[in-house]
Amino acid sequence: MTMIEIKRPQELARLRRLALAAQGLLQAQPYGRGLSGARKAINHIGYVQIDTISVVERAHHHVFYSRVPKFKPAMTNQMLLDGDIFEYWAHAAAFLPITDFRFSLPYKHAIKSGQTHWYRTRDKKLMGELLARIRSDGPIRSRDVETNTTKREGWWDWNPAKKALEQMYMEGDLMVSDREGFQKTYDLTERVLPSHVNSQMPSMEEFAAHIVDHQLRCHGFASLKGLTYQRRNAELRIAVKALVTERLAQHTLEQVQVSSGEVFIFEMGALERPLPRFDSRMKILSPFDNSVIQRERLKTLFQYDYQLECYVPAAKRQYGYFCLPILYRDEFIGRMDCKAHRKISHLEIKSLHLEQPNHDEDLVITAFVDAITQFCHFQKCDSVSLTKAHPKHLTQRLRSALKPLG
C-alpha cells in the first residue's frame, strides 16, 4: 500500500479545498434552496448537532443557514414533522437523516441491554407506567412532566419521570415526534417512524461500511481516528479499520500523509479530480458546524487553532464566550464573539479577530460587511454594533463600513 506525501503548500491547499467542497461550504447553493435544500444538505453531511446555547441563532439552524440559501429556522422542525429527519445521539444530540435510522439501533441496543449506560439506574416500573400512558393517551411533552412539581393523581414526580422518558428515548422505545423550542414531544417509535424506513439491525460490517462511506462523502477524506470520531464502540472501530485495510489492498482507497504526520484516507483518484472553485464570499459558521467540530483535523488542515470558550472560565478566555469561526474563500481567517439582543433586534459584535494578514484588507472588509448583513437577517436583527476589532487599526474602518447597518 503506497503512501502519498503532502509537503508543498499548494498540495495542502488542495486538501483544504476538497474538504470544504465536501462540506458544501464553497458553492453558492450546493444543495438547492429552502426546505428541499435543507433536506438534501442533511442527507449529505449526515447530521446536524443540536445545542441549547442561544446567544445567537441555535447551532442546528445555523449549520443549515451556512449551506442553504433561504433557509428558515422553522424548516428544521418541519423536516422532523414530515419524517425527513429524526432526533437521536450522534457524538452529541443531533438531527439525522431518517434514511440512516437503522444505524442508530446498535447504540440503542447497547443501552437497552446494559452493555452501556445512559443513566446508571433505571426505574423500570415508572418506565412501564409512562409507556402504557403514552400508548393509551398519546404523546407526552417533556413539559407535561417537568412542570408538575407537585404530585397530582395520574402524574409522577417530574425529575424521575423526565429521566424515565429520556431513558426510553435512548433505548429506542420512544422517538421525538415534535419540538417547540427545547420542549420535546415523545411518542411510541412505531407511531413516529415512517413505514418505509428500514429498521433492521445492521451487521457490524454494514455499520462499518456506512461509517466509512459517509465520512468520505461528507468530509472528502478522513483519518482512521476521524472515521469513528467520538464513537466508543471498540468492535465498530476494529471493523472500520479492517474495512479500510481491505479497501486499501483492493486499491479502492488510497492514503496520503501530511507534514504533521497525520494520515488521511481518500477514495482512489479523488486527488486527481478538478479542483473545486471558490468565490470571495465570507461565511460566519457555528462553533458546532460539521466542518470545525473535529478540532485536531481543523488544526492540521487549516492551521486554525479553535476552542469554544464558553466552557472556559471567564478570566481565561482569549476571544470571548461564544466565538464563531470565520471562513473566507478557502481559509479560516478569524473569529467573532457576538450576541443577538432579540428584544431590541440588535446584533452586538463584542470582538472581531482577523488573523490572516496576507489578504487585501479592503476585500476582507467588504466580504465581512456582506456576510454580517445576511447574518443579521438570520438573527432577525436590524442593527449591528462593533465594540472592538483585532488588529486594532481595523476597528474604525469596520465601524464606518457597518454604519449603514445601524
XYZ file of C-alpha atoms in Angstrom:
406
model
C 0.000 0.000 0.000
C 1.705 3.172 -1.203
C 1.617 6.415 0.759
C 1.443 9.790 -0.990
C 3.268 12.532 0.892
C 1.835 16.060 1.000
C 4.652 18.536 1.522
C 4.112 21.645 -0.586
C 1.706 24.427 0.495
C -0.278 24.168 -2.747
C -0.860 20.471 -2.099
C -2.224 21.195 1.363
C -4.376 23.952 -0.176
C -5.873 21.305 -2.466
C -6.822 19.201 0.554
C -8.461 22.206 2.186
C -10.475 22.917 -0.919
C -11.617 19.292 -1.193
C -12.642 19.265 2.467
C -14.673 22.477 2.229
C -16.345 21.459 -1.022
C -17.384 18.127 0.504
C -18.987 20.093 3.346
C -20.924 22.327 0.953
C -19.082 25.473 2.060
C -17.541 26.619 -1.227
C -20.521 26.597 -3.564
C -23.274 29.222 -3.521
C -26.107 26.689 -3.207
C -24.721 23.144 -3.315
C -27.973 21.544 -2.157
C -30.518 23.978 -3.538
C -32.624 26.424 -1.546
C -35.177 26.447 1.231
C -36.779 23.297 2.628
C -35.757 20.987 -0.218
C -32.185 22.272 0.060
C -32.158 21.599 3.806
C -33.305 18.006 3.210
C -30.513 17.435 0.701
C -27.970 19.113 2.981
C -28.552 16.863 5.979
C -28.678 13.777 3.781
C -25.204 14.714 2.549
C -23.483 15.926 5.734
C -25.103 13.190 7.825
C -26.158 15.011 10.976
C -26.742 18.454 12.457
C -25.821 18.938 16.101
C -28.484 20.277 18.461
C -27.318 22.814 21.017
C -29.024 24.830 23.729
C -26.826 27.955 23.691
C -28.865 30.856 22.371
C -26.619 33.941 22.309
C -27.122 33.737 18.545
C -29.453 31.527 16.494
C -29.055 27.954 17.686
C -26.447 25.670 16.153
C -28.877 23.288 14.451
C -30.360 26.173 12.475
C -27.006 27.878 11.950
C -25.465 24.816 10.234
C -28.300 24.737 7.691
C -28.123 28.518 7.198
C -24.429 28.267 6.267
C -25.211 25.918 3.375
C -28.773 26.567 2.242
C -29.973 29.932 0.885
C -33.480 30.907 2.003
C -33.324 28.537 4.972
C -35.651 29.464 7.856
C -35.334 28.019 11.397
C -38.906 26.704 11.288
C -37.851 24.337 8.496
C -35.890 22.162 10.939
C -38.998 21.173 12.869
C -40.931 20.868 9.613
C -38.490 18.175 8.494
C -38.986 16.428 11.848
C -42.787 16.539 11.457
C -42.541 15.357 7.843
C -40.409 12.366 8.801
C -37.371 13.527 6.812
C -35.140 13.561 9.892
C -35.151 12.075 13.365
C -33.561 13.078 16.630
C -31.005 10.931 18.390
C -27.439 10.811 19.653
C -24.510 11.058 17.232
C -21.369 12.278 19.043
C -23.878 14.625 20.698
C -27.620 15.272 20.459
C -28.379 15.646 16.769
C -30.854 15.594 13.932
C -30.075 12.787 11.484
C -31.486 11.722 8.094
C -34.360 9.300 8.537
C -32.711 7.033 5.955
C -29.924 6.435 8.499
C -32.338 5.319 11.217
C -31.154 1.700 11.303
C -27.632 2.818 12.175
C -28.925 4.256 15.447
C -30.061 0.776 16.505
C -26.713 -0.634 17.723
C -26.349 2.132 20.314
C -29.979 1.788 21.376
C -29.495 -1.955 21.785
C -26.308 -1.426 23.811
C -28.165 0.869 26.230
C -31.233 -1.356 26.492
C -29.175 -4.497 27.073
C -26.981 -2.836 29.695
C -23.766 -3.042 27.632
C -23.526 0.706 28.114
C -25.474 3.128 30.277
C -27.386 6.330 29.771
C -28.495 6.575 33.385
C -26.782 4.258 35.841
C -30.060 3.184 37.379
C -33.364 2.651 35.607
C -36.808 2.862 37.187
C -38.359 0.068 35.122
C -41.712 0.340 36.912
C -42.000 4.055 36.123
C -40.828 3.474 32.557
C -43.548 0.858 32.111
C -46.219 3.188 33.526
C -45.184 6.057 31.266
C -45.028 3.808 28.214
C -48.538 2.497 28.934
C -49.778 6.063 29.392
C -48.344 7.139 26.033
C -49.737 4.042 24.337
C -53.250 4.723 25.633
C -53.406 8.532 25.813
C -50.995 9.648 23.101
C -47.741 11.638 23.037
C -46.280 13.290 26.143
C -44.489 16.610 26.050
C -41.437 16.989 28.238
C -43.137 19.975 29.874
C -46.019 17.712 30.930
C -43.702 16.059 33.431
C -41.295 18.947 34.016
C -43.932 21.417 35.203
C -45.695 19.081 37.614
C -43.648 19.961 40.672
C -46.469 18.977 42.984
C -47.818 15.466 42.700
C -51.230 15.074 41.151
C -53.199 11.933 40.518
C -52.049 10.249 37.313
C -48.732 12.076 37.135
C -45.302 11.493 38.625
C -42.526 13.381 40.326
C -41.017 15.345 37.439
C -37.314 14.515 37.745
C -37.632 10.696 37.782
C -40.312 10.902 35.064
C -38.107 13.076 32.861
C -35.241 10.615 33.291
C -37.545 7.702 32.502
C -38.696 9.360 29.274
C -35.115 10.079 28.239
C -34.068 6.522 29.055
C -36.836 5.076 26.873
C -35.919 7.504 24.113
C -32.262 6.448 24.270
C -33.274 2.765 24.342
C -35.411 3.290 21.249
C -38.940 2.692 22.593
C -39.775 6.378 22.127
C -38.918 8.961 19.483
C -39.224 12.725 19.437
C -42.263 13.437 17.279
C -42.324 17.226 17.637
C -40.391 20.105 19.158
C -41.361 23.511 20.441
C -38.046 25.206 21.104
C -36.402 22.834 23.543
C -39.643 21.211 24.653
C -39.782 17.731 23.140
C -42.841 15.636 22.450
C -42.289 11.897 22.871
C -44.339 9.188 21.180
C -44.028 5.466 20.521
C -41.403 4.672 17.915
C -43.849 2.590 15.877
C -46.174 5.609 15.608
C -43.416 8.059 14.635
C -41.187 6.079 12.298
C -42.412 6.179 8.680
C -43.392 2.719 7.470
C -40.987 2.752 4.519
C -37.884 3.228 6.690
C -35.545 0.271 7.079
C -35.489 -0.666 10.762
C -33.383 -3.826 10.520
C -30.380 -4.027 12.831
C -27.230 -3.662 10.685
C -24.418 -6.152 10.904
C -21.099 -4.790 12.149
C -19.775 -4.991 8.576
C -22.731 -2.967 7.266
C -22.264 -0.427 10.049
C -18.554 -0.062 9.261
C -19.252 0.406 5.550
C -21.868 3.036 6.360
C -19.397 4.939 8.561
C -16.568 4.856 6.011
C -18.749 5.782 3.029
C -20.477 8.574 4.920
C -17.287 10.142 6.277
C -15.576 10.103 2.887
C -18.655 11.628 1.284
C -19.196 14.463 3.749
C -15.560 15.293 4.537
C -13.838 14.369 1.275
C -11.277 12.334 3.208
C -10.697 11.218 6.786
C -8.109 9.880 9.192
C -8.691 6.474 10.744
C -9.375 8.233 14.048
C -11.746 10.673 12.359
C -13.794 7.878 10.774
C -15.008 6.811 14.214
C -14.899 10.257 15.828
C -16.391 10.098 19.365
C -17.661 6.544 18.842
C -16.610 4.373 21.771
C -17.711 1.086 20.253
C -14.490 -0.967 20.171
C -15.982 -3.621 17.883
C -17.019 -0.949 15.379
C -13.551 0.605 15.402
C -11.977 -2.784 14.683
C -14.459 -3.381 11.837
C -13.769 0.062 10.338
C -10.016 -0.477 10.464
C -10.372 -3.910 8.825
C -12.581 -2.455 6.068
C -10.128 0.381 5.379
C -7.236 -2.093 5.216
C -9.206 -4.256 2.795
C -10.133 -1.343 0.538
C -6.561 -0.057 0.517
C -5.392 -3.506 -0.596
C -8.087 -3.516 -3.298
C -6.943 -0.031 -4.423
C -10.405 1.483 -3.997
C -8.897 3.707 -1.311
C -5.547 5.461 -1.126
C -3.794 7.308 1.674
C -1.750 10.480 2.000
C 0.457 11.778 4.785
C 0.784 15.478 5.587
C 3.824 17.143 7.134
C 2.432 16.810 10.680
C 2.461 13.039 10.255
C -1.337 12.729 10.036
C -2.535 10.124 7.514
C -5.744 10.693 5.560
C -7.732 8.175 3.529
C -9.297 9.077 0.162
C -11.306 7.339 -2.490
C -8.918 6.296 -5.249
C -8.489 9.119 -7.761
C -10.044 11.822 -5.568
C -6.828 13.846 -5.563
C -6.792 13.988 -9.367
C -10.305 15.391 -9.711
C -10.689 19.004 -10.876
C -10.095 21.393 -8.004
C -13.363 22.850 -6.680
C -13.720 26.569 -7.387
C -14.495 29.193 -4.774
C -15.501 32.835 -4.719
C -14.752 35.668 -2.299
C -17.755 35.147 -0.056
C -17.232 35.025 3.685
C -19.111 32.608 5.936
C -19.758 33.026 9.649
C -20.025 29.485 10.984
C -21.382 27.880 14.118
C -18.897 26.557 16.701
C -20.725 23.249 16.241
C -20.510 23.267 12.451
C -19.664 19.858 10.996
C -16.583 21.343 9.322
C -14.951 22.516 12.567
C -16.131 20.032 15.190
C -13.078 17.779 14.766
C -10.602 20.293 16.199
C -7.423 18.278 15.524
C -8.340 17.851 11.857
C -9.135 21.556 11.647
C -5.736 22.485 13.053
C -3.877 20.030 10.810
C -5.547 21.158 7.576
C -6.062 24.864 8.173
C -3.538 25.725 10.904
C -6.576 27.106 12.715
C -6.460 26.531 16.474
C -10.046 26.817 17.630
C -11.617 26.363 21.047
C -15.151 27.141 22.152
C -14.545 29.270 25.226
C -17.999 29.222 26.807
C -16.682 26.217 28.747
C -13.547 28.120 29.801
C -13.522 30.268 32.988
C -14.181 33.904 32.037
C -10.766 35.095 33.246
C -9.004 32.637 30.929
C -10.939 33.412 27.753
C -8.838 34.746 24.912
C -11.512 35.532 22.324
C -14.868 35.540 24.125
C -17.761 33.443 25.364
C -19.155 32.175 22.047
C -16.744 32.915 19.202
C -17.902 31.997 15.717
C -15.333 30.746 13.166
C -14.945 32.943 10.075
C -14.281 31.292 6.716
C -13.061 33.456 3.828
C -12.556 31.879 0.417
C -10.888 28.598 1.436
C -9.246 29.664 4.703
C -10.333 30.225 8.281
C -9.181 33.782 8.885
C -10.681 34.774 12.229
C -13.436 34.551 14.802
C -16.222 36.745 16.088
C -17.767 36.920 19.561
C -21.257 38.352 19.308
C -24.684 38.369 20.907
C -28.148 38.856 19.434
C -30.240 41.162 21.642
C -33.597 39.958 20.413
C -35.803 42.364 22.358
C -34.246 45.319 20.543
C -33.348 43.415 17.330
C -29.682 44.338 17.686
C -26.554 42.306 16.985
C -23.654 43.243 19.228
C -20.212 42.256 17.949
C -18.221 42.181 21.167
C -14.952 41.379 19.467
C -13.762 40.536 15.978
C -10.376 38.893 15.436
C -8.952 38.698 11.920
C -5.842 36.578 11.871
C -4.666 36.289 8.257
C -2.579 39.292 7.158
C -1.984 38.021 3.608
C -5.397 39.116 2.325
C -6.310 42.513 0.905
C -7.931 44.425 3.791
C -10.446 46.206 1.569
C -11.675 42.916 0.127
C -11.891 41.322 3.574
C -13.875 44.251 4.977
C -16.262 44.208 2.014
C -16.759 40.457 2.383
C -17.325 40.819 6.136
C -19.964 43.516 5.706
C -21.803 41.369 3.152
C -21.635 38.369 5.485
C -22.746 40.269 8.585
C -25.649 41.836 6.681
C -27.013 38.393 5.876
C -26.170 37.140 9.363
C -28.185 39.978 10.924
C -31.215 38.988 8.859
C -30.791 35.412 10.030
C -30.737 36.640 13.658
C -33.816 38.823 12.980
C -31.721 41.858 13.893
C -31.952 45.165 12.063
C -28.895 46.884 13.557
C -25.328 45.959 14.450
C -22.513 47.457 16.517
C -18.807 46.650 16.891
C -17.059 47.059 20.237
C -13.509 46.142 19.250
C -11.527 44.504 16.485
C -8.091 42.979 16.127
C -5.826 44.215 14.605
C -6.849 47.453 16.334
C -6.321 49.640 13.270
C -9.291 47.896 11.616
C -11.772 48.917 14.315
C -12.663 52.350 12.943
C -12.673 51.182 9.322
C -15.043 48.366 10.189
C -17.315 50.645 12.218
C -17.552 53.016 9.257
C -18.313 50.132 6.887
C -21.008 48.831 9.265
C -22.604 52.251 9.803
C -25.327 51.758 7.145
C -26.490 48.733 9.159
C -27.148 50.908 12.185
